Short mmCIF file of C-alpha atoms in Angstrom, two decimals:
data_model
loop_
_atom_site.label_atom_id
_atom_site.label_comp_id
_atom_site.label_asym_id
_atom_site.label_seq_id
_atom_site.Cartn_x
_atom_site.Cartn_y
_atom_site.Cartn_z
CA MET G 1 13.85 -51.77 -3.98
CA SER G 2 12.31 -55.01 -2.50
CA THR G 3 10.15 -55.00 1.00
CA PHE G 4 12.48 -57.68 1.58
CA SER G 5 12.37 -58.86 5.36
CA PRO G 6 15.38 -61.05 6.51
CA VAL G 7 13.90 -62.03 9.84
CA GLN G 8 11.19 -63.51 7.95
CA TRP G 9 13.83 -64.87 5.25
CA CYS G 10 16.18 -66.50 7.87
CA LEU G 11 13.64 -68.51 9.84
CA ASN G 12 11.81 -70.05 6.57
CA ALA G 13 15.47 -70.11 4.46
CA SER G 14 17.05 -74.40 4.83
CA VAL G 15 19.16 -75.04 6.99
CA ASP G 16 20.71 -76.99 4.69
CA VAL G 17 23.71 -75.91 2.65
CA PRO G 18 25.37 -77.91 -0.41
CA ALA G 19 29.04 -78.30 0.02
CA MET G 20 31.45 -74.95 -0.60
CA GLU G 21 35.37 -75.53 -1.68
CA THR G 22 36.49 -73.35 -4.23
CA VAL G 23 34.83 -69.73 -5.37
CA ASP G 24 33.55 -70.95 -7.75
CA ASP G 25 30.93 -73.37 -6.11
CA TRP G 26 30.00 -70.26 -4.13
CA LEU G 27 29.56 -67.70 -6.88
CA THR G 28 26.80 -70.40 -7.93
CA HIS G 29 24.76 -69.45 -5.38
CA TRP G 30 25.58 -66.38 -5.19
CA ARG G 31 24.62 -65.36 -8.68
CA GLN G 32 21.50 -67.28 -7.95
CA LEU G 33 20.08 -64.45 -5.55
CA PRO G 34 17.97 -61.38 -6.73
CA LEU G 35 21.24 -59.42 -7.24
CA ASP G 36 20.13 -56.15 -9.16
CA GLU G 37 16.61 -56.05 -7.16
CA ALA G 38 17.22 -57.02 -3.57
CA SER G 39 18.99 -53.68 -1.22
CA PRO G 40 22.74 -54.66 -0.25
CA LEU G 41 21.03 -55.78 3.37
CA ALA G 42 19.44 -58.44 2.13
CA LEU G 43 22.06 -59.94 -0.47
CA ALA G 44 24.31 -60.00 3.11
CA VAL G 45 21.89 -61.78 4.56
CA MET G 46 21.17 -64.18 2.33
CA GLY G 47 23.92 -64.48 1.16
CA GLY G 48 25.26 -64.95 4.82
CA CYS G 49 22.48 -67.83 4.83
CA GLN G 50 23.45 -69.98 1.99
CA ALA G 51 26.78 -69.60 2.74
CA ASP G 52 28.59 -72.54 3.79
CA ARG G 53 31.84 -71.81 5.85
CA ALA G 54 32.74 -67.84 7.19
CA ALA G 55 34.61 -67.09 3.98
CA TRP G 56 32.04 -67.09 2.04
CA ALA G 57 29.62 -65.06 3.90
CA PHE G 58 32.43 -62.77 3.98
CA SER G 59 32.24 -62.78 0.72
CA ALA G 60 29.16 -62.47 0.05
CA GLY G 61 29.54 -58.70 3.04
CA TYR G 62 32.52 -58.13 1.11
CA GLU G 63 30.78 -57.90 -1.75
CA ALA G 64 27.17 -56.43 -0.84
CA ALA G 65 29.23 -53.40 1.50
CA LEU G 66 30.84 -52.79 -2.47
CA ARG G 67 26.53 -52.41 -3.76
CA ALA G 68 26.23 -50.51 -1.80
CA MET G 69 29.19 -47.69 -1.61
CA PHE G 70 28.59 -48.13 -5.61
CA PRO G 71 25.53 -48.51 -6.62
CA GLN G 72 25.97 -48.65 -9.95
CA ILE G 73 27.20 -52.94 -9.70
CA ARG G 74 25.05 -54.36 -11.22
CA GLY G 75 24.20 -58.66 -12.30
CA GLY G 76 26.50 -60.72 -10.73
CA GLY G 77 29.68 -59.58 -11.61
CA LEU G 78 32.12 -59.31 -8.35
CA HIS G 79 34.85 -56.21 -7.72
CA GLY G 80 36.74 -55.24 -5.37
CA PHE G 81 38.09 -52.29 -3.42
CA SER G 82 41.71 -51.51 -3.18
CA LEU G 83 43.11 -49.65 -0.20
CA SER G 84 45.97 -51.34 1.62
CA GLU G 85 49.78 -51.12 -0.45
CA GLU G 86 52.78 -53.29 1.83
CA GLY G 87 54.68 -50.89 4.11
CA ILE G 88 52.41 -47.78 4.19
CA ARG G 89 50.44 -46.47 6.80
CA SER G 90 49.21 -43.79 6.54
CA PRO G 91 46.26 -43.68 2.62
CA ARG G 92 48.45 -40.57 2.43
CA ASP G 93 51.30 -41.89 1.34
CA LEU G 94 49.75 -44.39 -0.92
CA GLN G 95 52.69 -44.89 -3.58
CA THR G 96 49.78 -45.88 -6.51
CA LEU G 97 49.95 -42.96 -8.23
CA TRP G 98 47.48 -41.43 -11.36
CA ARG G 99 48.53 -38.65 -13.58
CA THR G 100 46.83 -37.24 -16.94
CA ASP G 101 48.49 -38.88 -20.08
CA ALA G 102 48.99 -37.04 -23.41
CA SER G 103 45.61 -37.65 -24.62
CA GLY G 104 43.60 -36.50 -22.11
CA GLY G 105 42.93 -39.93 -19.98
CA ILE G 106 45.09 -41.52 -16.95
CA GLN G 107 47.40 -43.06 -16.95
CA LEU G 108 47.98 -45.82 -13.11
CA SER G 109 51.21 -47.32 -11.81
CA GLY G 110 51.85 -48.82 -8.14
CA ASN G 111 51.48 -51.67 -6.37
CA LYS G 112 48.56 -53.52 -4.00
CA GLY G 113 48.93 -55.57 -0.95
CA TRP G 114 45.48 -57.07 -1.30
CA VAL G 115 42.91 -58.34 -4.03
CA PRO G 116 40.69 -60.74 -2.89
CA MET G 117 39.23 -63.00 -6.15
CA PRO G 118 42.23 -62.27 -8.30
CA GLU G 119 40.57 -64.61 -11.41
CA HIS G 120 36.75 -63.83 -10.36
CA CYS G 121 37.13 -59.88 -10.16
CA GLU G 122 35.56 -58.08 -12.90
CA ALA G 123 36.77 -54.59 -11.58
CA TYR G 124 38.09 -52.69 -9.09
CA PHE G 125 37.74 -49.60 -7.03
CA VAL G 126 40.97 -48.00 -6.86
CA VAL G 127 42.10 -45.99 -4.43
CA CYS G 128 45.33 -44.01 -5.67
CA ARG G 129 46.93 -40.11 -5.30
CA ALA G 130 48.16 -37.41 -7.98
CA SER G 131 51.56 -37.58 -8.66
CA GLY G 132 52.78 -34.32 -7.73
CA ALA G 133 52.99 -31.78 -5.03
CA ASP G 134 49.12 -31.92 -3.73
CA GLY G 135 48.82 -35.52 -4.12
CA ALA G 136 44.80 -35.30 -3.46
CA LEU G 137 43.69 -38.93 -2.64
CA SER G 138 41.25 -40.56 -5.45
CA VAL G 139 39.38 -43.67 -6.51
CA VAL G 140 39.43 -45.03 -9.72
CA ARG G 141 37.44 -48.02 -11.92
CA LEU G 142 40.12 -50.57 -12.81
CA PRO G 143 39.22 -52.75 -15.67
CA ALA G 144 40.72 -56.36 -14.20
CA THR G 145 41.96 -57.33 -17.36
CA ALA G 146 43.75 -53.81 -18.71
CA ASP G 147 47.03 -53.43 -19.85
CA GLY G 148 48.89 -53.05 -17.34
CA VAL G 149 47.58 -54.76 -15.06
CA THR G 150 49.28 -58.67 -13.35
CA MET G 151 48.32 -60.04 -10.52
CA SER G 152 50.35 -62.08 -8.02
CA PRO G 153 49.20 -64.67 -5.61
CA ARG G 154 48.84 -65.26 -2.27
CA ASN G 155 50.36 -67.58 -0.08
CA PRO G 156 46.19 -68.98 2.01
CA ALA G 157 46.09 -67.05 5.16
CA ALA G 158 45.68 -68.34 7.92
CA PHE G 159 42.37 -67.90 8.18
CA MET G 160 39.46 -68.34 5.09
CA PRO G 161 42.19 -70.16 3.45
CA GLU G 162 39.86 -70.82 0.50
CA LEU G 163 39.71 -66.91 -0.42
CA PRO G 164 41.52 -66.17 -2.95
CA ALA G 165 44.03 -63.34 -2.31
CA ALA G 166 46.76 -61.24 -4.87
CA ARG G 167 48.95 -58.77 -4.97
CA MET G 168 48.52 -56.33 -7.38
CA GLN G 169 51.08 -53.97 -9.76
CA LEU G 170 49.69 -51.08 -12.52
CA GLN G 171 52.44 -50.40 -14.86
CA ASP G 172 51.20 -47.49 -16.89
CA VAL G 173 48.28 -48.54 -16.59
CA GLN G 174 46.14 -46.62 -19.18
CA LEU G 175 42.35 -45.80 -18.98
CA ASP G 176 39.78 -43.00 -19.86
CA ALA G 177 39.61 -40.28 -18.03
CA SER G 178 35.60 -41.24 -16.75
CA ALA G 179 37.84 -44.09 -14.71
CA MET G 180 38.12 -41.50 -11.81
CA LEU G 181 35.82 -41.50 -9.71
CA PRO G 182 34.58 -38.17 -8.66
CA GLY G 183 35.08 -36.47 -4.96
CA ASP G 184 37.93 -37.41 -2.21
CA GLY G 185 39.37 -40.60 -2.19
CA TRP G 186 39.15 -40.88 1.55
CA SER G 187 36.38 -38.73 2.67
CA ASP G 188 34.15 -39.64 -0.08
CA TYR G 189 35.83 -43.86 -0.59
CA ALA G 190 38.14 -45.85 2.22
CA ARG G 191 36.87 -44.19 4.98
CA PRO G 192 33.56 -44.69 4.77
CA PHE G 193 33.78 -48.34 3.48
CA GLY G 194 35.16 -49.07 6.35
CA ALA G 195 32.23 -48.69 8.18
CA LEU G 196 30.46 -50.27 5.31
CA GLU G 197 32.42 -53.06 5.24
CA GLU G 198 32.37 -53.84 9.01
CA LEU G 199 27.86 -54.00 8.69
CA TYR G 200 27.41 -56.01 5.66
CA VAL G 201 30.47 -58.68 6.30
CA SER G 202 28.97 -58.67 10.59
CA ALA G 203 24.81 -59.10 8.58
CA ALA G 204 26.09 -62.16 6.24
CA LEU G 205 28.45 -63.41 9.15
CA MET G 206 24.99 -63.00 11.65
CA GLY G 207 22.82 -64.58 8.57
CA TYR G 208 24.85 -67.15 8.71
CA LEU G 209 25.68 -68.41 12.52
CA LEU G 210 22.18 -67.97 12.30
CA ARG G 211 21.73 -71.28 9.95
CA GLU G 212 24.14 -73.16 11.29
CA GLY G 213 22.61 -72.70 15.15
CA ARG G 214 19.05 -73.86 13.53
CA ALA G 215 20.73 -76.73 12.08
CA ARG G 216 22.74 -77.01 16.04
CA GLU G 217 19.59 -76.56 18.04
CA TRP G 218 21.60 -73.40 19.65
CA PRO G 219 19.41 -72.47 22.59
CA GLN G 220 16.97 -69.64 20.82
CA ALA G 221 18.15 -67.33 23.50
CA LEU G 222 20.53 -67.06 21.05
CA LEU G 223 18.94 -67.40 18.11
CA ARG G 224 16.26 -65.21 18.64
CA GLN G 225 19.72 -62.27 19.78
CA MET G 226 21.95 -62.83 15.78
CA LEU G 227 17.90 -61.89 14.41
CA ALA G 228 17.88 -59.32 16.63
CA ALA G 229 21.24 -57.83 16.01
CA ILE G 230 20.25 -58.40 12.01
CA SER G 231 16.95 -56.14 12.87
CA LEU G 232 20.08 -53.72 13.99
CA LEU G 233 22.21 -53.76 11.71
CA GLU G 234 19.44 -53.15 8.79
CA ARG G 235 17.88 -50.47 10.36
CA ILE G 236 21.41 -47.98 10.52
CA ALA G 237 22.41 -49.19 7.63
CA PRO G 238 21.54 -46.03 4.91
CA GLU G 239 23.16 -43.69 7.78
CA VAL G 240 26.44 -45.41 8.86
CA GLY G 241 28.80 -44.50 5.64
CA SER G 242 28.40 -40.97 6.66
CA ALA G 243 26.81 -39.79 9.76
CA ASN G 244 28.19 -39.60 13.11
CA ARG G 245 25.30 -41.24 15.01
CA GLY G 246 25.51 -43.98 11.78
CA GLN G 247 29.25 -44.76 13.17
CA LEU G 248 27.75 -44.73 16.64
CA LEU G 249 25.04 -47.42 16.84
CA LEU G 250 27.04 -49.06 14.04
CA ALA G 251 30.28 -49.63 16.85
CA GLY G 252 27.73 -50.81 19.27
CA ALA G 253 26.04 -52.70 16.96
CA THR G 254 28.93 -54.92 16.27
CA GLU G 255 30.48 -55.35 19.60
CA TRP G 256 27.88 -57.03 20.31
CA VAL G 257 28.11 -59.14 16.20
CA ARG G 258 31.12 -60.53 18.07
CA ALA G 259 29.49 -60.33 22.12
CA LEU G 260 27.39 -63.69 19.44
CA MET G 261 29.98 -65.55 17.54
CA THR G 262 31.68 -65.73 20.77
CA GLN G 263 29.14 -68.00 22.40
CA ALA G 264 28.80 -69.02 19.21
CA THR G 265 32.24 -70.12 19.79
CA ALA G 266 31.57 -71.94 22.76
CA GLU G 267 28.40 -73.67 21.52
CA TRP G 268 30.16 -75.29 18.86
CA ALA G 269 32.36 -76.54 20.66
CA LYS G 270 30.16 -78.29 22.61
CA GLN G 271 30.32 -80.44 18.77
CA PRO G 272 34.45 -81.34 18.32
CA ASN G 273 33.98 -83.35 15.68
CA ASP G 274 32.10 -81.30 13.65
CA GLU G 275 33.34 -79.60 10.20
CA ALA G 276 31.87 -76.51 10.07
CA GLY G 277 32.81 -76.23 13.65
CA GLN G 278 36.25 -76.64 13.44
CA ARG G 279 36.69 -74.36 10.24
CA TRP G 280 34.46 -71.66 12.77
CA ALA G 281 37.60 -72.27 15.62
CA ARG G 282 40.42 -71.23 12.30
CA ASP G 283 38.35 -68.92 10.84
CA GLN G 284 38.44 -67.20 14.69
CA THR G 285 40.42 -63.97 13.21
CA VAL G 286 37.56 -62.91 11.42
CA GLN G 287 36.09 -61.70 14.54
CA ARG G 288 38.13 -59.46 15.22
CA MET G 289 39.54 -57.80 11.93
CA TRP G 290 37.59 -54.43 12.51
CA ALA G 291 37.07 -54.35 16.11
CA ALA G 292 40.26 -51.74 16.67
CA ALA G 293 38.47 -49.41 13.56
CA GLY G 294 34.70 -49.51 14.74
CA ALA G 295 36.08 -49.10 18.44
CA LYS G 296 37.48 -45.41 17.11
CA ARG G 297 35.17 -44.78 14.25
CA GLY G 298 32.50 -45.02 17.57
CA GLU G 299 35.09 -43.10 19.93
CA ARG G 300 34.92 -40.07 17.60
CA ALA G 301 31.55 -39.95 16.37
CA TRP G 302 30.60 -40.16 20.41
CA GLN G 303 33.41 -37.09 21.47
CA ALA G 304 32.01 -35.32 18.24
CA LEU G 305 27.95 -36.05 19.59
CA THR G 306 28.55 -35.11 22.97
CA ALA G 307 30.41 -32.27 21.84
CA ALA G 308 27.97 -30.65 20.07
CA GLN G 309 25.41 -30.41 22.60
#
């Protein structure tokens, strides 16, 4: 890994970025980053800083979180993490099922409610449940072009509408047994990924807002705090996926990040004709995406750490 300094990079990066209307526009710039050399945190910050809107900052942070969760990802290919199913609240009730086939491989069937960038991702990490009585959760790496995979585009969302998404249908998809990742699908993958996604997307959004703030000469006190928040996220990143201490610090750090986003919204409100500011106002839901789940993670970590005394 590199000795990349997010603070110094953000201070030196150009404040001028080209318009990125589509995934292809964003990908052109994402793939110019040192994807196989830089740390996931570095990629999140750099990707956020070079984004011209929240959708691509989110995408940079999301892909960085996947690289932190699955370090085997290399090169410029995009990936997705597929957990949610429409009408299902508990992961233990997932209806995407796998079973062993006659050849010793696995067969996968079910429906996923949301997957990102369906025309651009090369593979998805799919959380699925074993057929049968125990119903243990696992994660399977699913090539997007596998036979039996069908994508149904979703209508653009009210926020970040530039980011395409789809429903994914899986009909008797045949995969080699090596597609099954080791470990428990919930405790080893789905649960830690939620925290990693919150951390890396927060870092990317701070990189994005910092560049926008430098370009518009927002108060230096606000920009200094954004730099400090990036540094804090970088420091706690190694332990967020597993340790209670990291979960507790993440909850506090992202509460600070959301407060800084609110201040950024107030700064943009002073320039109502600013197109970037109008997009940010439209996309404000991204500020609250992990608030409830992050607070719960923080509360659990607090209880665990205080009970251990």
